[in-house]
GROMACS .gro file of C-alpha atoms in nm:
model
  345
    1UNK     CA    1  -6.026   3.352   4.356
    2UNK     CA    2  -6.134   3.654   4.147
    3UNK     CA    3  -5.940   3.613   3.797
    4UNK     CA    4  -5.601   3.834   3.791
    5UNK     CA    5  -5.427   3.895   3.473
    6UNK     CA    6  -5.031   3.860   3.476
    7UNK     CA    7  -4.724   3.919   3.300
    8UNK     CA    8  -4.666   3.720   2.972
    9UNK     CA    9  -4.518   3.390   3.088
   10UNK     CA   10  -4.249   3.273   2.857
   11UNK     CA   11  -4.159   2.978   2.997
   12UNK     CA   12  -4.535   2.847   2.869
   13UNK     CA   13  -4.561   3.040   2.555
   14UNK     CA   14  -4.562   2.697   2.404
   15UNK     CA   15  -4.769   2.477   2.581
   16UNK     CA   16  -4.704   2.132   2.562
   17UNK     CA   17  -4.571   2.155   2.247
   18UNK     CA   18  -4.167   2.106   2.185
   19UNK     CA   19  -4.024   2.509   2.097
   20UNK     CA   20  -3.918   2.372   1.796
   21UNK     CA   21  -4.242   2.239   1.696
   22UNK     CA   22  -4.442   2.535   1.730
   23UNK     CA   23  -4.358   2.725   1.413
   24UNK     CA   24  -4.493   2.421   1.222
   25UNK     CA   25  -4.775   2.379   1.442
   26UNK     CA   26  -4.888   2.750   1.404
   27UNK     CA   27  -4.846   2.715   1.040
   28UNK     CA   28  -5.068   2.365   1.063
   29UNK     CA   29  -5.355   2.531   1.267
   30UNK     CA   30  -5.397   2.814   1.059
   31UNK     CA   31  -5.416   2.602   0.749
   32UNK     CA   32  -5.735   2.447   0.874
   33UNK     CA   33  -5.909   2.812   0.857
   34UNK     CA   34  -5.802   2.875   0.462
   35UNK     CA   35  -6.130   2.769   0.349
   36UNK     CA   36  -6.477   2.863   0.500
   37UNK     CA   37  -6.592   2.492   0.454
   38UNK     CA   38  -6.628   2.358   0.870
   39UNK     CA   39  -6.586   2.001   0.757
   40UNK     CA   40  -6.230   1.994   0.778
   41UNK     CA   41  -6.236   2.159   1.120
   42UNK     CA   42  -6.516   1.924   1.280
   43UNK     CA   43  -6.389   1.588   1.155
   44UNK     CA   44  -6.004   1.703   1.295
   45UNK     CA   45  -6.177   1.878   1.576
   46UNK     CA   46  -5.931   1.737   1.836
   47UNK     CA   47  -5.626   1.860   1.674
   48UNK     CA   48  -5.775   2.233   1.588
   49UNK     CA   49  -5.857   2.260   1.939
   50UNK     CA   50  -5.540   2.137   2.126
   51UNK     CA   51  -5.339   2.312   1.888
   52UNK     CA   52  -5.480   2.633   1.975
   53UNK     CA   53  -5.496   2.606   2.358
   54UNK     CA   54  -5.135   2.479   2.326
   55UNK     CA   55  -5.022   2.815   2.143
   56UNK     CA   56  -5.267   3.060   2.274
   57UNK     CA   57  -5.324   2.975   2.686
   58UNK     CA   58  -5.027   3.179   2.802
   59UNK     CA   59  -5.172   3.479   2.619
   60UNK     CA   60  -5.488   3.403   2.730
   61UNK     CA   61  -5.354   3.381   3.096
   62UNK     CA   62  -5.170   3.729   3.006
   63UNK     CA   63  -5.485   3.888   2.909
   64UNK     CA   64  -5.765   3.747   3.074
   65UNK     CA   65  -5.597   3.588   3.450
   66UNK     CA   66  -5.733   3.277   3.533
   67UNK     CA   67  -6.102   3.299   3.365
   68UNK     CA   68  -6.112   3.272   3.030
   69UNK     CA   69  -6.441   3.399   2.957
   70UNK     CA   70  -6.684   3.736   2.918
   71UNK     CA   71  -6.938   3.861   3.132
   72UNK     CA   72  -7.269   4.065   3.185
   73UNK     CA   73  -7.144   4.363   3.285
   74UNK     CA   74  -7.343   4.677   3.514
   75UNK     CA   75  -7.164   5.039   3.434
   76UNK     CA   76  -7.067   5.005   3.827
   77UNK     CA   77  -6.884   4.719   3.795
   78UNK     CA   78  -6.502   4.643   3.728
   79UNK     CA   79  -6.417   4.383   3.460
   80UNK     CA   80  -6.309   4.127   3.733
   81UNK     CA   81  -6.616   4.200   3.941
   82UNK     CA   82  -6.836   4.089   3.672
   83UNK     CA   83  -6.654   3.779   3.594
   84UNK     CA   84  -6.682   3.697   3.968
   85UNK     CA   85  -7.030   3.776   3.956
   86UNK     CA   86  -7.126   3.588   3.599
   87UNK     CA   87  -6.942   3.252   3.765
   88UNK     CA   88  -7.184   3.308   4.062
   89UNK     CA   89  -7.511   3.360   3.845
   90UNK     CA   90  -7.410   3.030   3.676
   91UNK     CA   91  -7.334   2.886   4.010
   92UNK     CA   92  -7.675   2.952   4.137
   93UNK     CA   93  -7.894   2.780   3.951
   94UNK     CA   94  -7.715   2.428   3.965
   95UNK     CA   95  -7.918   2.382   4.307
   96UNK     CA   96  -7.608   2.210   4.474
   97UNK     CA   97  -7.457   2.229   4.838
   98UNK     CA   98  -7.171   2.114   5.005
   99UNK     CA   99  -7.030   1.786   4.916
  100UNK     CA  100  -7.226   1.713   4.568
  101UNK     CA  101  -7.030   1.606   4.281
  102UNK     CA  102  -7.037   1.937   4.009
  103UNK     CA  103  -6.851   1.895   3.671
  104UNK     CA  104  -6.688   2.195   3.417
  105UNK     CA  105  -6.701   2.083   3.095
  106UNK     CA  106  -6.417   2.233   2.916
  107UNK     CA  107  -6.267   2.424   3.196
  108UNK     CA  108  -5.966   2.603   3.098
  109UNK     CA  109  -5.671   2.664   3.371
  110UNK     CA  110  -5.971   2.638   3.608
  111UNK     CA  111  -6.073   2.995   3.736
  112UNK     CA  112  -6.442   2.948   3.741
  113UNK     CA  113  -6.428   2.569   3.903
  114UNK     CA  114  -6.249   2.732   4.183
  115UNK     CA  115  -6.453   3.052   4.251
  116UNK     CA  116  -6.778   2.797   4.197
  117UNK     CA  117  -6.662   2.536   4.430
  118UNK     CA  118  -6.581   2.777   4.677
  119UNK     CA  119  -6.944   2.965   4.619
  120UNK     CA  120  -7.124   2.654   4.702
  121UNK     CA  121  -6.910   2.419   4.873
  122UNK     CA  122  -6.913   2.151   4.616
  123UNK     CA  123  -6.675   1.946   4.490
  124UNK     CA  124  -6.609   2.052   4.105
  125UNK     CA  125  -6.448   1.860   3.859
  126UNK     CA  126  -6.279   2.017   3.540
  127UNK     CA  127  -6.306   1.817   3.209
  128UNK     CA  128  -6.030   1.949   2.982
  129UNK     CA  129  -5.865   1.780   2.641
  130UNK     CA  130  -5.529   1.985   2.689
  131UNK     CA  131  -5.299   1.827   2.904
  132UNK     CA  132  -5.113   2.175   2.950
  133UNK     CA  133  -5.445   2.344   3.079
  134UNK     CA  134  -5.462   2.069   3.308
  135UNK     CA  135  -5.095   2.082   3.443
  136UNK     CA  136  -5.161   2.442   3.493
  137UNK     CA  137  -5.471   2.417   3.677
  138UNK     CA  138  -5.352   2.213   3.901
  139UNK     CA  139  -5.008   2.456   3.970
  140UNK     CA  140  -5.321   2.691   4.044
  141UNK     CA  141  -5.500   2.465   4.292
  142UNK     CA  142  -5.172   2.396   4.476
  143UNK     CA  143  -5.123   2.766   4.438
  144UNK     CA  144  -5.467   2.838   4.589
  145UNK     CA  145  -5.544   2.598   4.823
  146UNK     CA  146  -5.810   2.445   4.616
  147UNK     CA  147  -5.720   2.109   4.558
  148UNK     CA  148  -5.931   1.958   4.875
  149UNK     CA  149  -6.244   1.986   4.637
  150UNK     CA  150  -6.112   2.082   4.308
  151UNK     CA  151  -5.956   1.843   4.056
  152UNK     CA  152  -5.919   1.757   3.683
  153UNK     CA  153  -5.980   1.459   3.431
  154UNK     CA  154  -5.880   1.489   3.103
  155UNK     CA  155  -6.119   1.417   2.831
  156UNK     CA  156  -6.271   1.496   2.508
  157UNK     CA  157  -6.628   1.608   2.590
  158UNK     CA  158  -6.743   1.419   2.328
  159UNK     CA  159  -6.651   1.091   2.510
  160UNK     CA  160  -6.682   1.132   2.898
  161UNK     CA  161  -6.480   0.880   3.077
  162UNK     CA  162  -6.745   0.842   3.385
  163UNK     CA  163  -7.053   0.623   3.443
  164UNK     CA  164  -7.381   0.759   3.383
  165UNK     CA  165  -7.554   1.010   3.647
  166UNK     CA  166  -7.231   1.034   3.803
  167UNK     CA  167  -7.276   1.416   3.897
  168UNK     CA  168  -7.513   1.644   4.059
  169UNK     CA  169  -7.488   1.875   3.835
  170UNK     CA  170  -7.269   1.994   3.515
  171UNK     CA  171  -7.177   2.351   3.357
  172UNK     CA  172  -6.993   2.490   3.108
  173UNK     CA  173  -6.875   2.838   2.998
  174UNK     CA  174  -6.800   2.921   2.639
  175UNK     CA  175  -6.643   2.563   2.582
  176UNK     CA  176  -6.837   2.344   2.381
  177UNK     CA  177  -6.860   2.590   2.168
  178UNK     CA  178  -6.601   2.399   2.023
  179UNK     CA  179  -6.774   2.054   1.976
  180UNK     CA  180  -6.804   1.918   1.649
  181UNK     CA  181  -7.132   1.807   1.687
  182UNK     CA  182  -7.329   1.995   1.957
  183UNK     CA  183  -7.608   1.683   2.049
  184UNK     CA  184  -7.352   1.448   2.067
  185UNK     CA  185  -7.154   1.665   2.312
  186UNK     CA  186  -7.482   1.766   2.485
  187UNK     CA  187  -7.595   1.385   2.518
  188UNK     CA  188  -7.280   1.299   2.712
  189UNK     CA  189  -7.353   1.604   2.936
  190UNK     CA  190  -7.721   1.419   2.987
  191UNK     CA  191  -7.585   1.061   3.033
  192UNK     CA  192  -7.328   1.184   3.328
  193UNK     CA  193  -7.584   1.405   3.493
  194UNK     CA  194  -7.761   1.230   3.779
  195UNK     CA  195  -8.199   1.253   3.686
  196UNK     CA  196  -8.315   1.589   3.768
  197UNK     CA  197  -7.965   1.728   3.753
  198UNK     CA  198  -7.917   2.061   3.592
  199UNK     CA  199  -7.708   2.179   3.298
  200UNK     CA  200  -7.623   2.560   3.321
  201UNK     CA  201  -7.467   2.709   3.020
  202UNK     CA  202  -7.302   3.039   2.844
  203UNK     CA  203  -7.267   2.956   2.468
  204UNK     CA  204  -7.129   3.144   2.177
  205UNK     CA  205  -7.385   3.139   1.927
  206UNK     CA  206  -7.454   3.339   1.584
  207UNK     CA  207  -7.796   3.545   1.657
  208UNK     CA  208  -8.103   3.558   1.382
  209UNK     CA  209  -7.865   3.867   1.247
  210UNK     CA  210  -7.624   3.630   1.114
  211UNK     CA  211  -7.706   3.654   0.704
  212UNK     CA  212  -7.511   3.372   0.536
  213UNK     CA  213  -7.550   3.548   0.212
  214UNK     CA  214  -7.365   3.846   0.340
  215UNK     CA  215  -6.993   3.810   0.267
  216UNK     CA  216  -6.926   4.056   0.547
  217UNK     CA  217  -7.085   3.853   0.775
  218UNK     CA  218  -6.914   3.568   0.643
  219UNK     CA  219  -6.587   3.716   0.695
  220UNK     CA  220  -6.607   3.795   1.073
  221UNK     CA  221  -6.765   3.456   1.151
  222UNK     CA  222  -6.444   3.334   1.004
  223UNK     CA  223  -6.208   3.552   1.200
  224UNK     CA  224  -6.384   3.457   1.492
  225UNK     CA  225  -6.327   3.104   1.454
  226UNK     CA  226  -5.948   3.057   1.322
  227UNK     CA  227  -5.885   3.340   1.646
  228UNK     CA  228  -6.093   3.161   1.882
  229UNK     CA  229  -5.986   2.756   1.805
  230UNK     CA  230  -6.345   2.678   1.689
  231UNK     CA  231  -6.462   2.418   1.419
  232UNK     CA  232  -6.797   2.563   1.328
  233UNK     CA  233  -7.056   2.802   1.508
  234UNK     CA  234  -7.424   2.775   1.582
  235UNK     CA  235  -7.729   2.973   1.578
  236UNK     CA  236  -7.899   2.999   1.926
  237UNK     CA  237  -8.163   2.819   1.777
  238UNK     CA  238  -7.988   2.533   1.682
  239UNK     CA  239  -7.812   2.502   2.037
  240UNK     CA  240  -8.191   2.471   2.208
  241UNK     CA  241  -8.287   2.231   1.951
  242UNK     CA  242  -7.990   2.044   2.069
  243UNK     CA  243  -8.047   1.998   2.353
  244UNK     CA  244  -8.373   1.898   2.354
  245UNK     CA  245  -8.280   1.629   2.141
  246UNK     CA  246  -8.015   1.537   2.369
  247UNK     CA  247  -8.307   1.508   2.607
  248UNK     CA  248  -8.285   1.818   2.808
  249UNK     CA  249  -8.614   2.006   2.965
  250UNK     CA  250  -8.533   2.403   2.928
  251UNK     CA  251  -8.563   2.563   3.247
  252UNK     CA  252  -8.431   2.946   3.115
  253UNK     CA  253  -8.322   3.057   2.801
  254UNK     CA  254  -8.200   3.391   2.756
  255UNK     CA  255  -7.902   3.586   2.556
  256UNK     CA  256  -7.786   3.814   2.867
  257UNK     CA  257  -7.583   4.045   2.613
  258UNK     CA  258  -7.939   4.232   2.591
  259UNK     CA  259  -7.947   4.316   2.951
  260UNK     CA  260  -7.628   4.432   2.998
  261UNK     CA  261  -7.508   4.783   3.067
  262UNK     CA  262  -7.182   4.765   2.910
  263UNK     CA  263  -7.145   4.574   2.565
  264UNK     CA  264  -6.956   4.207   2.577
  265UNK     CA  265  -6.705   4.308   2.416
  266UNK     CA  266  -6.621   4.619   2.520
  267UNK     CA  267  -6.302   4.460   2.713
  268UNK     CA  268  -6.099   4.340   2.370
  269UNK     CA  269  -6.230   4.675   2.194
  270UNK     CA  270  -5.914   4.850   2.106
  271UNK     CA  271  -6.103   5.166   2.064
  272UNK     CA  272  -6.244   5.185   2.376
  273UNK     CA  273  -6.182   5.466   2.657
  274UNK     CA  274  -5.953   5.311   2.916
  275UNK     CA  275  -5.999   5.394   3.311
  276UNK     CA  276  -5.668   5.323   3.457
  277UNK     CA  277  -5.815   5.429   3.787
  278UNK     CA  278  -6.047   5.158   3.754
  279UNK     CA  279  -5.880   4.878   3.633
  280UNK     CA  280  -5.509   4.939   3.544
  281UNK     CA  281  -5.427   4.619   3.352
  282UNK     CA  282  -5.717   4.663   3.092
  283UNK     CA  283  -5.443   4.864   2.897
  284UNK     CA  284  -5.309   4.551   2.749
  285UNK     CA  285  -5.630   4.548   2.532
  286UNK     CA  286  -5.634   4.862   2.402
  287UNK     CA  287  -5.477   4.982   2.086
  288UNK     CA  288  -5.169   5.065   2.207
  289UNK     CA  289  -5.171   4.772   2.496
  290UNK     CA  290  -5.199   4.545   2.188
  291UNK     CA  291  -4.920   4.730   2.009
  292UNK     CA  292  -4.669   4.684   2.289
  293UNK     CA  293  -4.734   4.282   2.296
  294UNK     CA  294  -4.706   4.314   1.950
  295UNK     CA  295  -4.362   4.453   1.925
  296UNK     CA  296  -4.256   4.270   2.206
  297UNK     CA  297  -4.340   3.913   2.104
  298UNK     CA  298  -4.168   4.033   1.745
  299UNK     CA  299  -3.867   4.123   1.974
  300UNK     CA  300  -3.881   3.785   2.193
  301UNK     CA  301  -3.907   3.569   1.853
  302UNK     CA  302  -3.665   3.727   1.682
  303UNK     CA  303  -3.370   3.692   1.977
  304UNK     CA  304  -3.503   3.373   1.979
  305UNK     CA  305  -3.657   3.394   2.375
  306UNK     CA  306  -3.988   3.304   2.271
  307UNK     CA  307  -4.040   3.021   2.048
  308UNK     CA  308  -4.121   3.029   1.685
  309UNK     CA  309  -4.453   3.113   1.565
  310UNK     CA  310  -4.573   3.309   1.862
  311UNK     CA  311  -4.593   3.619   1.656
  312UNK     CA  312  -4.836   3.378   1.403
  313UNK     CA  313  -5.018   3.328   1.718
  314UNK     CA  314  -5.051   3.678   1.835
  315UNK     CA  315  -5.160   3.757   1.518
  316UNK     CA  316  -5.439   3.511   1.476
  317UNK     CA  317  -5.553   3.623   1.837
  318UNK     CA  318  -5.588   3.938   1.718
  319UNK     CA  319  -5.761   3.878   1.392
  320UNK     CA  320  -6.026   3.668   1.666
  321UNK     CA  321  -6.057   3.979   1.895
  322UNK     CA  322  -6.120   4.177   1.604
  323UNK     CA  323  -6.362   3.962   1.493
  324UNK     CA  324  -6.574   3.874   1.795
  325UNK     CA  325  -6.567   4.296   1.839
  326UNK     CA  326  -6.698   4.319   1.489
  327UNK     CA  327  -6.989   4.060   1.550
  328UNK     CA  328  -7.071   4.207   1.893
  329UNK     CA  329  -7.127   4.524   1.716
  330UNK     CA  330  -7.296   4.439   1.404
  331UNK     CA  331  -7.515   4.206   1.684
  332UNK     CA  332  -7.446   3.894   1.461
  333UNK     CA  333  -7.284   3.725   1.746
  334UNK     CA  334  -7.334   3.659   2.132
  335UNK     CA  335  -7.085   3.508   2.389
  336UNK     CA  336  -7.396   3.465   2.633
  337UNK     CA  337  -7.673   3.245   2.568
  338UNK     CA  338  -7.765   3.150   2.835
  339UNK     CA  339  -7.941   2.815   2.913
  340UNK     CA  340  -8.007   2.616   3.226
  341UNK     CA  341  -8.167   2.260   3.148
  342UNK     CA  342  -8.293   1.947   3.363
  343UNK     CA  343  -8.266   1.621   3.308
  344UNK     CA  344  -8.599   1.458   3.365
  345UNK     CA  345  -8.638   1.195   3.670
   0.00000   0.00000   0.00000
């Protein structure tokens, strides 16, 4: 079940959008980020996030495979190996057994939920508000044979359509950073979790090194937002406070970035050393791989094979990657703020 990258899937480049709508959708998405003020994005977060994933999912699968997330990595691991271990580490904190019901909040196309279901034996439901990603996830479930204990529900994580105390455990991997209101999101997770159940999380956060009066820091923050479909950005302290306000008891919390051998942003740093004997497909995110992708997308859009707006999508994804690398190098951003929290009995 390890995440495997693939070629750029032209059939799915527009997600659930009509190919004639992608140019307009790309412009509308980019317009949300013309101002630093987050209020327009948080007020329209569903449209922001859905447009983003309709436009970007095929590029994600091309670059990342089935698991759209970073990973704590040791020097002897390939990226793919570290992604699997990162998922297993989170799963080990859930205290679940075969037959338990687990919710994956913001599941993408389901790479982690398939891995965690196989690792734990639990039944894992993926929550996602993007219909295209659910369609892709269901296709992958059938292709991998994981449709027996893996399924999906289309819903907003601000309003989960499940009764109170439905799940034995809940986790999220780099997903609730899309929420317009952290307390509201965590409160919904708290509601559907059984008393005594664990919520484990990898959150994207600004660190305490972020200075809102620093113009360069604000520029990096804005690039991260537009390139990753985020309506806003929160600090680690704000995330921790929001979890406590939602009712959780904090069991563990740490920024895993600080204990990794390899910098979290290394897989998307275009100027890193490329080692094809370790991971040939990582060429896609080197400076040369980016150039190949850029001109390929330009050609495909020019001749009418790729939908209008594909170059725009490629452009804002590149901007987002550059922002993440800059944020990581400056120490002002982390994608691995780990927390394990419990709903009191």
